[in-house]
GROMACS .gro file of C-alpha atoms in nm:
model
  166
    1UNK     CA    1  21.129 -11.792  -2.891
    2UNK     CA    2  21.249 -12.066  -3.061
    3UNK     CA    3  21.629 -11.941  -2.870
    4UNK     CA    4  21.374 -12.050  -2.553
    5UNK     CA    5  21.489 -12.378  -2.518
    6UNK     CA    6  21.368 -12.526  -2.157
    7UNK     CA    7  21.542 -12.885  -2.127
    8UNK     CA    8  21.337 -13.257  -2.070
    9UNK     CA    9  21.450 -13.604  -2.155
   10UNK     CA   10  21.201 -13.559  -2.473
   11UNK     CA   11  21.292 -13.522  -2.757
   12UNK     CA   12  21.251 -13.164  -2.948
   13UNK     CA   13  21.048 -13.319  -3.215
   14UNK     CA   14  20.770 -13.519  -2.969
   15UNK     CA   15  20.732 -13.167  -2.764
   16UNK     CA   16  20.737 -12.957  -3.103
   17UNK     CA   17  20.434 -13.215  -3.248
   18UNK     CA   18  20.214 -13.194  -2.897
   19UNK     CA   19  20.226 -12.830  -2.901
   20UNK     CA   20  20.045 -12.813  -3.236
   21UNK     CA   21  19.898 -13.139  -3.272
   22UNK     CA   22  19.533 -13.176  -3.208
   23UNK     CA   23  19.436 -13.483  -2.947
   24UNK     CA   24  19.144 -13.561  -3.193
   25UNK     CA   25  19.390 -13.539  -3.490
   26UNK     CA   26  19.274 -13.890  -3.609
   27UNK     CA   27  18.865 -13.710  -3.644
   28UNK     CA   28  18.991 -13.420  -3.915
   29UNK     CA   29  18.806 -13.679  -4.151
   30UNK     CA   30  18.496 -13.684  -4.345
   31UNK     CA   31  18.225 -13.415  -4.458
   32UNK     CA   32  18.301 -13.250  -4.124
   33UNK     CA   33  18.631 -13.295  -3.953
   34UNK     CA   34  18.734 -13.287  -3.619
   35UNK     CA   35  19.005 -13.097  -3.500
   36UNK     CA   36  18.929 -12.946  -3.146
   37UNK     CA   37  18.575 -13.003  -2.956
   38UNK     CA   38  18.507 -12.744  -2.812
   39UNK     CA   39  18.600 -12.434  -3.032
   40UNK     CA   40  18.425 -12.316  -3.281
   41UNK     CA   41  18.563 -12.064  -3.549
   42UNK     CA   42  18.395 -11.710  -3.522
   43UNK     CA   43  18.328 -11.686  -3.818
   44UNK     CA   44  18.110 -11.956  -3.841
   45UNK     CA   45  17.970 -11.906  -3.521
   46UNK     CA   46  17.635 -11.833  -3.658
   47UNK     CA   47  17.270 -11.996  -3.699
   48UNK     CA   48  17.324 -12.098  -4.049
   49UNK     CA   49  17.665 -12.219  -4.032
   50UNK     CA   50  17.616 -12.491  -3.711
   51UNK     CA   51  17.307 -12.574  -3.859
   52UNK     CA   52  17.506 -12.713  -4.176
   53UNK     CA   53  17.782 -12.852  -3.945
   54UNK     CA   54  17.484 -13.058  -3.692
   55UNK     CA   55  17.378 -13.141  -3.965
   56UNK     CA   56  17.725 -13.321  -4.178
   57UNK     CA   57  17.802 -13.442  -3.833
   58UNK     CA   58  17.441 -13.624  -3.795
   59UNK     CA   59  17.494 -13.716  -4.131
   60UNK     CA   60  17.813 -13.866  -4.112
   61UNK     CA   61  17.700 -14.086  -3.826
   62UNK     CA   62  17.391 -14.182  -3.957
   63UNK     CA   63  17.525 -14.254  -4.303
   64UNK     CA   64  17.839 -14.492  -4.065
   65UNK     CA   65  17.545 -14.667  -3.903
   66UNK     CA   66  17.308 -14.666  -4.238
   67UNK     CA   67  17.028 -14.483  -4.139
   68UNK     CA   68  17.100 -14.219  -4.293
   69UNK     CA   69  16.784 -14.191  -4.551
   70UNK     CA   70  16.636 -14.149  -4.182
   71UNK     CA   71  16.800 -13.780  -4.239
   72UNK     CA   72  16.654 -13.446  -4.324
   73UNK     CA   73  16.839 -13.150  -4.366
   74UNK     CA   74  16.609 -12.801  -4.168
   75UNK     CA   75  16.692 -12.493  -4.128
   76UNK     CA   76  16.370 -12.349  -3.984
   77UNK     CA   77  16.532 -12.077  -3.738
   78UNK     CA   78  16.481 -12.341  -3.452
   79UNK     CA   79  16.606 -12.606  -3.585
   80UNK     CA   80  16.921 -12.806  -3.469
   81UNK     CA   81  17.002 -12.852  -3.830
   82UNK     CA   82  16.832 -13.138  -3.905
   83UNK     CA   83  16.556 -13.355  -3.835
   84UNK     CA   84  16.432 -13.764  -3.846
   85UNK     CA   85  16.145 -13.864  -4.069
   86UNK     CA   86  16.105 -14.179  -3.919
   87UNK     CA   87  15.843 -14.351  -3.689
   88UNK     CA   88  16.102 -14.286  -3.401
   89UNK     CA   89  15.944 -14.557  -3.167
   90UNK     CA   90  16.070 -14.871  -3.402
   91UNK     CA   91  16.416 -14.664  -3.531
   92UNK     CA   92  16.723 -14.792  -3.410
   93UNK     CA   93  16.928 -14.624  -3.161
   94UNK     CA   94  17.148 -14.387  -3.299
   95UNK     CA   95  16.870 -14.235  -3.492
   96UNK     CA   96  16.678 -14.226  -3.170
   97UNK     CA   97  17.001 -14.027  -2.978
   98UNK     CA   98  16.989 -13.842  -3.321
   99UNK     CA   99  16.655 -13.744  -3.320
  100UNK     CA  100  16.688 -13.669  -2.912
  101UNK     CA  101  16.959 -13.426  -3.003
  102UNK     CA  102  16.700 -13.203  -3.154
  103UNK     CA  103  16.555 -13.134  -2.882
  104UNK     CA  104  16.258 -13.415  -2.980
  105UNK     CA  105  16.068 -13.450  -2.657
  106UNK     CA  106  15.897 -13.749  -2.760
  107UNK     CA  107  16.203 -13.978  -2.809
  108UNK     CA  108  16.352 -14.193  -2.540
  109UNK     CA  109  16.707 -14.327  -2.479
  110UNK     CA  110  16.756 -14.607  -2.259
  111UNK     CA  111  17.126 -14.555  -2.090
  112UNK     CA  112  17.185 -14.868  -2.157
  113UNK     CA  113  17.204 -14.805  -2.518
  114UNK     CA  114  17.359 -14.504  -2.465
  115UNK     CA  115  17.675 -14.734  -2.313
  116UNK     CA  116  17.652 -14.993  -2.588
  117UNK     CA  117  17.711 -14.728  -2.835
  118UNK     CA  118  17.941 -14.518  -2.703
  119UNK     CA  119  18.172 -14.705  -2.461
  120UNK     CA  120  18.037 -15.143  -2.515
  121UNK     CA  121  18.096 -15.380  -2.267
  122UNK     CA  122  18.386 -15.554  -2.057
  123UNK     CA  123  18.255 -15.908  -2.263
  124UNK     CA  124  18.440 -15.924  -2.598
  125UNK     CA  125  18.138 -15.920  -2.814
  126UNK     CA  126  18.019 -15.623  -2.699
  127UNK     CA  127  18.234 -15.413  -2.871
  128UNK     CA  128  18.082 -14.958  -2.863
  129UNK     CA  129  17.916 -14.930  -3.184
  130UNK     CA  130  18.075 -14.612  -3.247
  131UNK     CA  131  18.459 -14.624  -3.309
  132UNK     CA  132  18.668 -14.387  -3.215
  133UNK     CA  133  18.627 -14.129  -3.540
  134UNK     CA  134  18.339 -14.123  -3.443
  135UNK     CA  135  18.268 -14.066  -3.073
  136UNK     CA  136  18.450 -13.776  -3.145
  137UNK     CA  137  18.209 -13.624  -3.493
  138UNK     CA  138  17.971 -13.729  -3.150
  139UNK     CA  139  18.098 -13.517  -2.897
  140UNK     CA  140  18.178 -13.262  -3.161
  141UNK     CA  141  17.775 -13.262  -3.284
  142UNK     CA  142  17.674 -13.193  -2.896
  143UNK     CA  143  17.920 -12.879  -2.889
  144UNK     CA  144  17.793 -12.733  -3.238
  145UNK     CA  145  17.392 -12.814  -3.105
  146UNK     CA  146  17.485 -12.668  -2.728
  147UNK     CA  147  17.617 -12.354  -2.962
  148UNK     CA  148  17.334 -12.334  -3.166
  149UNK     CA  149  17.038 -12.315  -2.920
  150UNK     CA  150  17.270 -12.103  -2.712
  151UNK     CA  151  17.233 -11.861  -3.037
  152UNK     CA  152  16.848 -11.955  -3.030
  153UNK     CA  153  16.722 -11.900  -2.643
  154UNK     CA  154  16.958 -11.528  -2.727
  155UNK     CA  155  16.826 -11.493  -3.035
  156UNK     CA  156  16.473 -11.538  -2.832
  157UNK     CA  157  16.489 -11.287  -2.574
  158UNK     CA  158  16.593 -10.994  -2.835
  159UNK     CA  159  16.260 -11.049  -2.998
  160UNK     CA  160  16.047 -11.074  -2.700
  161UNK     CA  161  16.269 -10.736  -2.557
  162UNK     CA  162  16.452 -10.936  -2.290
  163UNK     CA  163  16.805 -10.897  -2.232
  164UNK     CA  164  17.037 -11.041  -1.939
  165UNK     CA  165  16.993 -10.795  -1.721
  166UNK     CA  166  16.603 -10.903  -1.580
   0.00000   0.00000   0.00000
């Protein structure tokens, strides 16, 4: 494969590294390093591993924003891997966001609060609450919980004797 080289104006080192480096490699740090937002390893594509990953990602987000004491690991079969143990009506926006991702129907978060956490505004004083690494961890948390919920739904269907054909 090395003998086949496409002629371009780019030095080979840029082409070679672009093919192997992840665009999110800067988030490859912390309790749950993120090297890819979407891919889930086959070895970790099960209830226990996904719950553990969700807890670690949520913990990292909570820890940086100093609300980790509200986060508890939860390995119940229908859990997202963690739960929030505080009065959510008085909680910070990030705590409510983490609770909302678990499916807590009592939680509300305004679009403005989400915008402030992820994007900020055009005003110099309105920087986003989450830096780039935390945004990658947030996106990975969404992906992990989406897959976890898919597995939980499939498990419920199997328990109820349902199939996708019905």
